[in-house]
Every structure is written in structure tokens, then in C-alpha cells.
PDB file of C-alpha atoms in Angstrom:
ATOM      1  CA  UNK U   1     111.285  96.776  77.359  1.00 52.00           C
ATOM      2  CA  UNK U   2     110.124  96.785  74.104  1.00 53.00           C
ATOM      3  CA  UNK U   3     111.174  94.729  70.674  1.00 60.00           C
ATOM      4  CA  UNK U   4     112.239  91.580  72.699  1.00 72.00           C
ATOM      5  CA  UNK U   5     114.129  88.789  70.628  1.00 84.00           C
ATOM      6  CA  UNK U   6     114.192  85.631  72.837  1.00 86.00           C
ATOM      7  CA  UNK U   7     116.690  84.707  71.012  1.00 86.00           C
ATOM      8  CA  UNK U   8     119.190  87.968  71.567  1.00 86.00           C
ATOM      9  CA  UNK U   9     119.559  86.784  75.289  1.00 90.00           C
ATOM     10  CA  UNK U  10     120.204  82.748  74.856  1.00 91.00           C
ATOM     11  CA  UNK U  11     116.420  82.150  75.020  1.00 95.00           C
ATOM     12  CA  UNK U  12     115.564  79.393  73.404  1.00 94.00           C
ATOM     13  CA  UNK U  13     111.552  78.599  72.448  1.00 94.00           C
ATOM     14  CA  UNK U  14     111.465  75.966  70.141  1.00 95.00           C
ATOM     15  CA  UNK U  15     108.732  73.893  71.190  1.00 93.00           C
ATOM     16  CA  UNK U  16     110.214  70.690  69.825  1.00 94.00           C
ATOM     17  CA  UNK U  17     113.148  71.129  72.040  1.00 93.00           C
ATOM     18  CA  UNK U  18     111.342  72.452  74.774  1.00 94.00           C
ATOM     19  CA  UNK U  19     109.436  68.831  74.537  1.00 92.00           C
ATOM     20  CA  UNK U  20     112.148  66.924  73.819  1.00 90.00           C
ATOM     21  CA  UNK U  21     114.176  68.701  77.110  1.00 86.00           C
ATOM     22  CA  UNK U  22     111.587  66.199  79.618  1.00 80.00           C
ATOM     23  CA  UNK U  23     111.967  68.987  82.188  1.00 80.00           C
ATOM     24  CA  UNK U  24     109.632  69.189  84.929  1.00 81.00           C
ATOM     25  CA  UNK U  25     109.212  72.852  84.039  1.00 92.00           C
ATOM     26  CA  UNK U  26     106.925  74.685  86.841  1.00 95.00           C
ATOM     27  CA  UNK U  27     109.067  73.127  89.518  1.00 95.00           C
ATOM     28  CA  UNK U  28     112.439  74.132  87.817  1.00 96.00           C
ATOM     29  CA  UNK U  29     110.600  77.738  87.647  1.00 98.00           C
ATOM     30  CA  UNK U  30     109.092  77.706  91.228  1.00 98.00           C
ATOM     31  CA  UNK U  31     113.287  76.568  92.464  1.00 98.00           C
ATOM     32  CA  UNK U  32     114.151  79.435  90.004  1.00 98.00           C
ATOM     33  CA  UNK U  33     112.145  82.407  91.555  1.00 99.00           C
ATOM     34  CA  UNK U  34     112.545  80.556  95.169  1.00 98.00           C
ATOM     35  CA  UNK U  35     116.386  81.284  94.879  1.00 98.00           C
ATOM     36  CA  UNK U  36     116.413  84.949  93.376  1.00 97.00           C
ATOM     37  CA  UNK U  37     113.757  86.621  95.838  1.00 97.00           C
ATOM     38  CA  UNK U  38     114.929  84.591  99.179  1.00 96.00           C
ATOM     39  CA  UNK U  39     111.061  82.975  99.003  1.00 97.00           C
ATOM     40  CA  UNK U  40     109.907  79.500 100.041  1.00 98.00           C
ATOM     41  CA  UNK U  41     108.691  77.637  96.946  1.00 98.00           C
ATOM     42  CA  UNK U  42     105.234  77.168  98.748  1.00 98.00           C
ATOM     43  CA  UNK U  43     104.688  80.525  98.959  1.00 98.00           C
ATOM     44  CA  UNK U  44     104.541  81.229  95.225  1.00 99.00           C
ATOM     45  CA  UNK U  45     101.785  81.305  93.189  1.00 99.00           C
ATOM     46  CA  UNK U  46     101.949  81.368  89.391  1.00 98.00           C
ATOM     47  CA  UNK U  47      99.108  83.623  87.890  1.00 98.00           C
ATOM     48  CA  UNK U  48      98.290  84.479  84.229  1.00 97.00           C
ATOM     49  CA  UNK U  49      99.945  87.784  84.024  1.00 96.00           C
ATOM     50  CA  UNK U  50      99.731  90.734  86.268  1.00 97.00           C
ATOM     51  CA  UNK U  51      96.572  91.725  85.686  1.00 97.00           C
ATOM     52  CA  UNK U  52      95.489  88.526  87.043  1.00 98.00           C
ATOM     53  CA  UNK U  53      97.435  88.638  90.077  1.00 99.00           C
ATOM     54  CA  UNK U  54      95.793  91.840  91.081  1.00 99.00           C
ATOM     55  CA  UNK U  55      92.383  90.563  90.632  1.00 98.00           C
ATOM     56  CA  UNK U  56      93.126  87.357  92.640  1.00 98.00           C
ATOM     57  CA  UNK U  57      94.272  89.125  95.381  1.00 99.00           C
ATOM     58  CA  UNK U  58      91.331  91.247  95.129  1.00 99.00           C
ATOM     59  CA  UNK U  59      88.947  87.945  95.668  1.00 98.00           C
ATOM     60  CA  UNK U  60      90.887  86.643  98.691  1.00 99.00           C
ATOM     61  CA  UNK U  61      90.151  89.457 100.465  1.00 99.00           C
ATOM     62  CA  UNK U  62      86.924  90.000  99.496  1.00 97.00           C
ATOM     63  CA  UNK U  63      85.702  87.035 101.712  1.00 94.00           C
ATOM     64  CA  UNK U  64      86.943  88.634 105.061  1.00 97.00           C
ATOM     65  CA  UNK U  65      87.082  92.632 104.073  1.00 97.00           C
ATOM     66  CA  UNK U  66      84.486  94.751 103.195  1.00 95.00           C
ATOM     67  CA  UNK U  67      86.325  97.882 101.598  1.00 99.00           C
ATOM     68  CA  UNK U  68      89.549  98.618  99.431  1.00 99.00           C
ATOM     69  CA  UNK U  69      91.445 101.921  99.751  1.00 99.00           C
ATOM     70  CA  UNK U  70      93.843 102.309  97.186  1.00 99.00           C
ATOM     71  CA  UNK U  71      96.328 104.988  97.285  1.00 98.00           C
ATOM     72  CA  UNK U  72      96.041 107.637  93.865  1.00 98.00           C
ATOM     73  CA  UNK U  73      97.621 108.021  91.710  1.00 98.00           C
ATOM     74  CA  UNK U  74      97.331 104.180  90.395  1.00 99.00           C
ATOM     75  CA  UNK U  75      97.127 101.699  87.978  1.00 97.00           C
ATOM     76  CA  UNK U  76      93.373 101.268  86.326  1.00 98.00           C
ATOM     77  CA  UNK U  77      93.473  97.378  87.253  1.00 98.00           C
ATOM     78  CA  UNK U  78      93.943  97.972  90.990  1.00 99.00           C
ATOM     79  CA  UNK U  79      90.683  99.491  91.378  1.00 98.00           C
ATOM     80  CA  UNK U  80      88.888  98.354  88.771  1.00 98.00           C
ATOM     81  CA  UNK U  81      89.265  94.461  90.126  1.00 99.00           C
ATOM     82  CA  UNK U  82      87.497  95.059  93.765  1.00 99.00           C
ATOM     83  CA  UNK U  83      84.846  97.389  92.475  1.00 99.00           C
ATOM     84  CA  UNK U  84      83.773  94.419  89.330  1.00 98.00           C
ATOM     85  CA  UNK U  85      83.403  91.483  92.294  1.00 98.00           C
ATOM     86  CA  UNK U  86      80.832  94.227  94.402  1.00 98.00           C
ATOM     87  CA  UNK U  87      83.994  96.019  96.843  1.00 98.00           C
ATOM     88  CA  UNK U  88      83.389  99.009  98.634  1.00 99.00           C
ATOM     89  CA  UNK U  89      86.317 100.561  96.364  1.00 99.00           C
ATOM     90  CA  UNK U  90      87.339 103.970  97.437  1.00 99.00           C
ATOM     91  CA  UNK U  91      90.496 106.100  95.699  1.00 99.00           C
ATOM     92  CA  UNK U  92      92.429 107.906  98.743  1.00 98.00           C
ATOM     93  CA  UNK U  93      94.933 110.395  99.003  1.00 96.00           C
ATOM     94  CA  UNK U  94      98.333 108.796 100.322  1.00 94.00           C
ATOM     95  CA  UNK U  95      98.054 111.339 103.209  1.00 94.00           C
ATOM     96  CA  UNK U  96      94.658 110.138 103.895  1.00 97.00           C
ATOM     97  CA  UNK U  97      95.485 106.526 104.606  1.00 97.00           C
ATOM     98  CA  UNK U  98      96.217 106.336 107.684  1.00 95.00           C
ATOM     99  CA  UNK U  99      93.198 108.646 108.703  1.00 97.00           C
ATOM    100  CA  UNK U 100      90.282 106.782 106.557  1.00 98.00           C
ATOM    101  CA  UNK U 101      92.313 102.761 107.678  1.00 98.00           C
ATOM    102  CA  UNK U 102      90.142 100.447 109.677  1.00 98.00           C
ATOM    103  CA  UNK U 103      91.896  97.305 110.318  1.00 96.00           C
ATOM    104  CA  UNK U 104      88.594  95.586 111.001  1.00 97.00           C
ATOM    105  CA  UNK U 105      86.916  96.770 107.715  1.00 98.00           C
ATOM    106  CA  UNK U 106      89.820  98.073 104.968  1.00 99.00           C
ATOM    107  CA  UNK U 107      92.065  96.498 102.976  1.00 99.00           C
ATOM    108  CA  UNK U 108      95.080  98.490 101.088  1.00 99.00           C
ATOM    109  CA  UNK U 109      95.736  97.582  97.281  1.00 99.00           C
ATOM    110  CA  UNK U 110      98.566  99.589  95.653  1.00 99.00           C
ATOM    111  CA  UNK U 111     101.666  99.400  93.514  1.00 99.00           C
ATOM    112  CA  UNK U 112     105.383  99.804  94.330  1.00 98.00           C
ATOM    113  CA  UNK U 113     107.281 101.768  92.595  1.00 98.00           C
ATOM    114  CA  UNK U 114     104.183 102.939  91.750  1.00 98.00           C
ATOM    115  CA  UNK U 115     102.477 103.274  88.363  1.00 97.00           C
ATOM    116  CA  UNK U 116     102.161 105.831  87.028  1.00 98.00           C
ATOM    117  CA  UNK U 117     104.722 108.083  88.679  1.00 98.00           C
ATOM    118  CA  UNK U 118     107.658 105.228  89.412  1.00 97.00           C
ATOM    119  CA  UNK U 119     108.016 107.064  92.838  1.00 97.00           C
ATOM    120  CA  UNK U 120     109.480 103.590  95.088  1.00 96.00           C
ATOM    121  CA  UNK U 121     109.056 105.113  98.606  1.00 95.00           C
ATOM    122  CA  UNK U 122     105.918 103.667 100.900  1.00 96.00           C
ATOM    123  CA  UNK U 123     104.551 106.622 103.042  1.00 95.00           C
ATOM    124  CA  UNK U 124     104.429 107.380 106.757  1.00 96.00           C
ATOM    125  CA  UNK U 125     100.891 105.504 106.575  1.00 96.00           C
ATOM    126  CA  UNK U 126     101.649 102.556 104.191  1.00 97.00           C
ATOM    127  CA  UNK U 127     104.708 102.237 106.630  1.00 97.00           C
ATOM    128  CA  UNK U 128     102.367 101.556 109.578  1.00 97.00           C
ATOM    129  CA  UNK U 129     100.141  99.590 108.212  1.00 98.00           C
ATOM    130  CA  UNK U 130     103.308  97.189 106.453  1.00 97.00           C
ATOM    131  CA  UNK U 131     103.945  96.877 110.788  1.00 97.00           C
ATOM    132  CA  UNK U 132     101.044  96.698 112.131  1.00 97.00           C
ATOM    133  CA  UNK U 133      98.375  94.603 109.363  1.00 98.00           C
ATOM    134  CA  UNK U 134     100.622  93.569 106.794  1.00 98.00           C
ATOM    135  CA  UNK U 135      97.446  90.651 105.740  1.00 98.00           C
ATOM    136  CA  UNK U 136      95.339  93.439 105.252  1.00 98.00           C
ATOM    137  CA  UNK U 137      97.668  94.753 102.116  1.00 99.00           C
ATOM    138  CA  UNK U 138      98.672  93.689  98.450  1.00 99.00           C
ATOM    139  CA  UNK U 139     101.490  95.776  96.972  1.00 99.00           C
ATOM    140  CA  UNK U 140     102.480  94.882  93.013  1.00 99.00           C
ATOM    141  CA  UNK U 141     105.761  94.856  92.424  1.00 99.00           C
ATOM    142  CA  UNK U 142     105.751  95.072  88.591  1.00 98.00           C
ATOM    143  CA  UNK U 143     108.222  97.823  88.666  1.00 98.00           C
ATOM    144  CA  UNK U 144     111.125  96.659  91.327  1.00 98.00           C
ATOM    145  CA  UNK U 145     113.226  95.551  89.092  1.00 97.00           C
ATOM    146  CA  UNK U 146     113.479  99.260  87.815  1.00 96.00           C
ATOM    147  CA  UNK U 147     115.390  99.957  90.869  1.00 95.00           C
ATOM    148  CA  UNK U 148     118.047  97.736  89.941  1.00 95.00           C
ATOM    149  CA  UNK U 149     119.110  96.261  93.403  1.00 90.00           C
ATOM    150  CA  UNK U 150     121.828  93.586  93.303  1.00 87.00           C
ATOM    151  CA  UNK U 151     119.551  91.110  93.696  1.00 91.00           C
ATOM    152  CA  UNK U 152     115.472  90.549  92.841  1.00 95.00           C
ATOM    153  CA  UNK U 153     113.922  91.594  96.189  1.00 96.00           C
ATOM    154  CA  UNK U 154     109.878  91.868  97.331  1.00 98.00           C
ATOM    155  CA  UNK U 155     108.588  93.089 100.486  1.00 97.00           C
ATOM    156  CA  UNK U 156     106.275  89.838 101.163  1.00 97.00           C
ATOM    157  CA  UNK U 157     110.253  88.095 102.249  1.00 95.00           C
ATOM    158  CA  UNK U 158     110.495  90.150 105.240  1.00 95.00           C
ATOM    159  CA  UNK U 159     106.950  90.920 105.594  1.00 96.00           C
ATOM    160  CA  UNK U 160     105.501  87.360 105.265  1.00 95.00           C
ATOM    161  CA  UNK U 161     101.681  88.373 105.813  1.00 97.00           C
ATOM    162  CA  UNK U 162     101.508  90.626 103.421  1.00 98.00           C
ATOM    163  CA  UNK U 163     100.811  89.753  99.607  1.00 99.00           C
ATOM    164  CA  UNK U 164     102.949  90.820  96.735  1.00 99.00           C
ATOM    165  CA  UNK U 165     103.422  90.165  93.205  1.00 99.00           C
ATOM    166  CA  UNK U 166     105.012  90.481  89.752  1.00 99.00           C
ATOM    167  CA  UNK U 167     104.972  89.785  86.208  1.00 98.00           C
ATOM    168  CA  UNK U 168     107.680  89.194  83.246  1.00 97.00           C
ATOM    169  CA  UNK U 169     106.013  91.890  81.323  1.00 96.00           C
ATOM    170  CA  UNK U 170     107.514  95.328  82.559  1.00 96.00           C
ATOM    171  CA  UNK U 171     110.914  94.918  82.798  1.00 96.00           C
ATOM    172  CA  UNK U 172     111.798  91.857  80.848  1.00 96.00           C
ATOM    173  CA  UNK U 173     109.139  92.635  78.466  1.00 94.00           C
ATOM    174  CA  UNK U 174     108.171  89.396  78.110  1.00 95.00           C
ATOM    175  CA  UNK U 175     104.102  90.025  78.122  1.00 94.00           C
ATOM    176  CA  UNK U 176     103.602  87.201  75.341  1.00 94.00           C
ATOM    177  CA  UNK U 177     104.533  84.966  77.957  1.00 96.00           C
ATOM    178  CA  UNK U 178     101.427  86.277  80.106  1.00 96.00           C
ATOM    179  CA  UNK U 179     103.386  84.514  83.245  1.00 98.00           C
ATOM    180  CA  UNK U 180     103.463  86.160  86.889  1.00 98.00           C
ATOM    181  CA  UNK U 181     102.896  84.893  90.433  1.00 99.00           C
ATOM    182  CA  UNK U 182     101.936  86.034  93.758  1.00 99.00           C
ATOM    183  CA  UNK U 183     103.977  85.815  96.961  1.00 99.00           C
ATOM    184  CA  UNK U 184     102.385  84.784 100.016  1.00 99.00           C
ATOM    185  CA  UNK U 185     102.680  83.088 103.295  1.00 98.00           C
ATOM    186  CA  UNK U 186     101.937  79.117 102.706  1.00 98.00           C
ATOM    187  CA  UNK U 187      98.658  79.158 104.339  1.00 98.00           C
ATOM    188  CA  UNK U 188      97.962  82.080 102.549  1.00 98.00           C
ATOM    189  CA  UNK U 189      98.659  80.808  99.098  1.00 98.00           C
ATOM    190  CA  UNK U 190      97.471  77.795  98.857  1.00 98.00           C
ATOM    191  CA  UNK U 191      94.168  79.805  99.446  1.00 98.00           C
ATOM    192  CA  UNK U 192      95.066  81.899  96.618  1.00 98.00           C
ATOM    193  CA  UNK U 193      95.933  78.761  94.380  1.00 98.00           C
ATOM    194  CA  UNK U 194      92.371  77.797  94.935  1.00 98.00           C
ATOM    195  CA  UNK U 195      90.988  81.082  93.402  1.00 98.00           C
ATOM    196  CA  UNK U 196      93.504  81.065  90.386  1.00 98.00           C
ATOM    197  CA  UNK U 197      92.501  77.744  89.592  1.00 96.00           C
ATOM    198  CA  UNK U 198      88.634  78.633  89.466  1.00 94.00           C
ATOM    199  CA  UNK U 199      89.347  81.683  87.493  1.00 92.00           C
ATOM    200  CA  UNK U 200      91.810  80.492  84.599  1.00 94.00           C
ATOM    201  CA  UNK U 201      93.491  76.910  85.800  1.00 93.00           C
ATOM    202  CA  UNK U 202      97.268  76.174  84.908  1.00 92.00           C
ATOM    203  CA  UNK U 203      99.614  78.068  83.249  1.00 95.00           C
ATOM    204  CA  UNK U 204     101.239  76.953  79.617  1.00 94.00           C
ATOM    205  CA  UNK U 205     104.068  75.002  80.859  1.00 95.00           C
ATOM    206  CA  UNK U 206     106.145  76.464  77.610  1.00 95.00           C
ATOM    207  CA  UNK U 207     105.634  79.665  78.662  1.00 96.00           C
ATOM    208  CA  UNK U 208     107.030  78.786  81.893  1.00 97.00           C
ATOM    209  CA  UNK U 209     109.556  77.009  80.314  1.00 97.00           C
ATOM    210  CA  UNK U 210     110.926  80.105  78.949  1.00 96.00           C
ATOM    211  CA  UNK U 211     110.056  82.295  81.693  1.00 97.00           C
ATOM    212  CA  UNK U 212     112.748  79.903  83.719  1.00 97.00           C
ATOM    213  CA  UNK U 213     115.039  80.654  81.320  1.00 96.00           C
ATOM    214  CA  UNK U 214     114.449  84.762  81.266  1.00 97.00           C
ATOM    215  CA  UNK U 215     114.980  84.353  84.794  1.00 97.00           C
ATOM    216  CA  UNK U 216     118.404  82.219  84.604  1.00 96.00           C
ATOM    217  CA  UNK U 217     119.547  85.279  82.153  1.00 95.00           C
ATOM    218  CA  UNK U 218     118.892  88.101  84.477  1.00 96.00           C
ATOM    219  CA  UNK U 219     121.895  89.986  84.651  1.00 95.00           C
ATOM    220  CA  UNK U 220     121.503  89.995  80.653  1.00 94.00           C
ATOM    221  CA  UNK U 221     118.131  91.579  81.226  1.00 95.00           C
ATOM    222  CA  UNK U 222     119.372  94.395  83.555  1.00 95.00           C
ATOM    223  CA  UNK U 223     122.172  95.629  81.455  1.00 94.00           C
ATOM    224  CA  UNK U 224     119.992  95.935  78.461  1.00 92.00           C
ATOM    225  CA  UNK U 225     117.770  97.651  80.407  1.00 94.00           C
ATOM    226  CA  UNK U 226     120.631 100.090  82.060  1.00 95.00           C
ATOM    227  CA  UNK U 227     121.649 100.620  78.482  1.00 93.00           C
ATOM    228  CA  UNK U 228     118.133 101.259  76.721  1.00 90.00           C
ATOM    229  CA  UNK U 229     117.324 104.138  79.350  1.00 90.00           C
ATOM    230  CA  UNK U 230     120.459 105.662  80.053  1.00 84.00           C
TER     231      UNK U 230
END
């Protein structure tokens, strides 16, 4: 979403007021995201953007896996981050997966919907390995919110080994914020809370400030959206 006016949706940024409102603003956020997706607040993990969230989840697993297949077509990022920390990185054909898998080796990064071509069905072979070694995949879920289900939803609720994530900058367009987080079992993410806070610490607690509030305005957000591609 493009040309976003914080202001438009009830947003407000003011920093003064943001000071003066004595909030305790990543817990209000963490209760905030915790309600909407059906998540445990311990299994959320803020990260600096998506971006970030994919390369994260590209260190946790580079400690126990030793190669990532990622499904093509797919977004530069989800390659690019396990082949820059020394991943055997290897671009497969969806049809492939299931053939070139080894639980004991592989890992699975991908997106869903995916980007580029917004398609939001998992394959035959993505299916299997979502039941059988859901720890051995990371799906972003940038895009969801395109598919405009009643209610936020990620794959990591009902599939708590496997890793997911998001970002406010797709569909709330909210990239100046540079504000995502990971989902993850507890165990899990507290792992990946370790690695986000050697690679870029805490988040701005304004921007989370107003991400809580993009978040409290949803239903705002999706009818704009509705209207801007209908």
C-alpha cells in the first residue's frame, strides 16, 4: 500500500505524546499481535523488518542444518541470506521438493502467498514436510493478509514447530516503521531472540508504538486495501 498517511487511519505519531502516553509499548504490542493471530506472547519475536526476519531464521538453522532448498520462483532475500552466512543454498523446483528433501540434512525456506506470483497454495511436498518436519521449515507470511481472511492467521498457530513471520510493510505499508517479528515455539524463540539481539538489538519502541496502533486499526487497513485494488 503505497502513500500511507498515519494520520488518515487515527494513527497518531507525535513523539511528545507518544512519551507523554507512559505506555509500556512492546508489551502492549506483543498482547496486540498475541490476540489477532491466536499466538502465545512468548512465541513472538520482534525483528527489524522482514528482511531481517528471513535472515534470522536463516542463522538458527544454520547451527543444526547443512543445506537450504528454497522453492522458485522466490523472493531475492530468501536465498540470498543462507548462501552470505556459508549455506549449501540450492533453488528447487516445487515438484522437486519432496524428491531432493533430507530431513537429516535440508532445511525449506519459502514464502506464502508467495512472492513473486501471490499463488497462496503449499504443494503436495511442502504439505508433507508442514506434517512430518515442520522445525525443518520457515515460511514468510508477508503477503497473508492479501487473502483477506476474517481474522490475521499464520501457519506457525497450528503448526507450532515450524517458523513463520511477517512485517507491517506489504500490506499496511508501513515500511518506515521497519517493524516485523517471527513466530515460533517458546523454546524456539527465545533462541531466535538471542540471534536478533547479536545482529541489530531492540527495536525503536516509537515505532512499535505505532505499529500497536496500525494493528488496533485493522479493519481500517483491509478496506482500504479492498478498495485500492478492486
Amino acid at each position: 500500500m503505497s502513500n500511507f498517511i498515519p494520520e488518515d487511519f487515527g494513527i497518531e505519531t507525535d513523539y511528545r505524546k507518544f512519551i507523554e502516553s507512559g505506555i509500556a509499548t512492546e508489551n502492549n504490542l506483543r498482547e496486540t499481535i498475541s490476540e489477532l493471530y491466536d499466538v502465545k506472547k512468548e512465541e513472538i519475536v520482534f525483528t527489524t523488518g522482514g528482511s531481517e526476519a528471513i535472515f534470522i531464521a536463516a542463522l538458527y538453522f544454520r547451527s543444526f542444518s547443512k543445506r537450504a532448498l528454497i522453492p522458485v520462483p522466490e523472493y531475492e532475500p530468501m536465498f540470498r541470506a543462507p548462501f552470505s552466512i556459508g549455506t549449501k543454498t540450492f533453488l528447487v523446483e516445487p515438484d522437486e521438493i519432496g524428491s531432493t528433501f533430507n530431513h537429516e540434512t535440508d532445511h525449506v525456506m519459502m514464502s506464502n502467498p508467495n512472492n513473486p506470483t501471490g499463488d497462496g497454495k503449499l504443494s503436495e511436498n511442502i504439505k508433507e514436510i508442514l506434517e512430518t518436519n515442520p522445525e525443518k521449515l520457515f515460511i514468510d507470511e508477508a503477503f497473508k493478509d492479501f487473502l483477506f481472511s476474517k481474522k490475521p492467521y499464520t501457519f506457525q498457530s497450528d503448526n507450532p514447530n515450524l517458523i513463520a513471520s511477517t512485517t507491517m510493510t506489504k500490506f499496511y505499508g508501513a515500511g518506515f516503521l521497519r517493524l516485523g517479528w517471527i513466530f515460533a515455539d517458546k523454546t524456539i524463540a527465545k533462541r531466535i531472540y538471542e540471534l536478533k539481539m547479536l545482529t541489530s538489538g531492540s527495536l525503536p519502541i516509537h515505532s512499535m508504538w505505532i505499529g500497536n496502533q496500525i494493528l488496533q486499526h485493522r479493519d481500517l487497513f483491509v478496506k482500504n486495501v479492498k478498495r485500492k485494488i478492486s
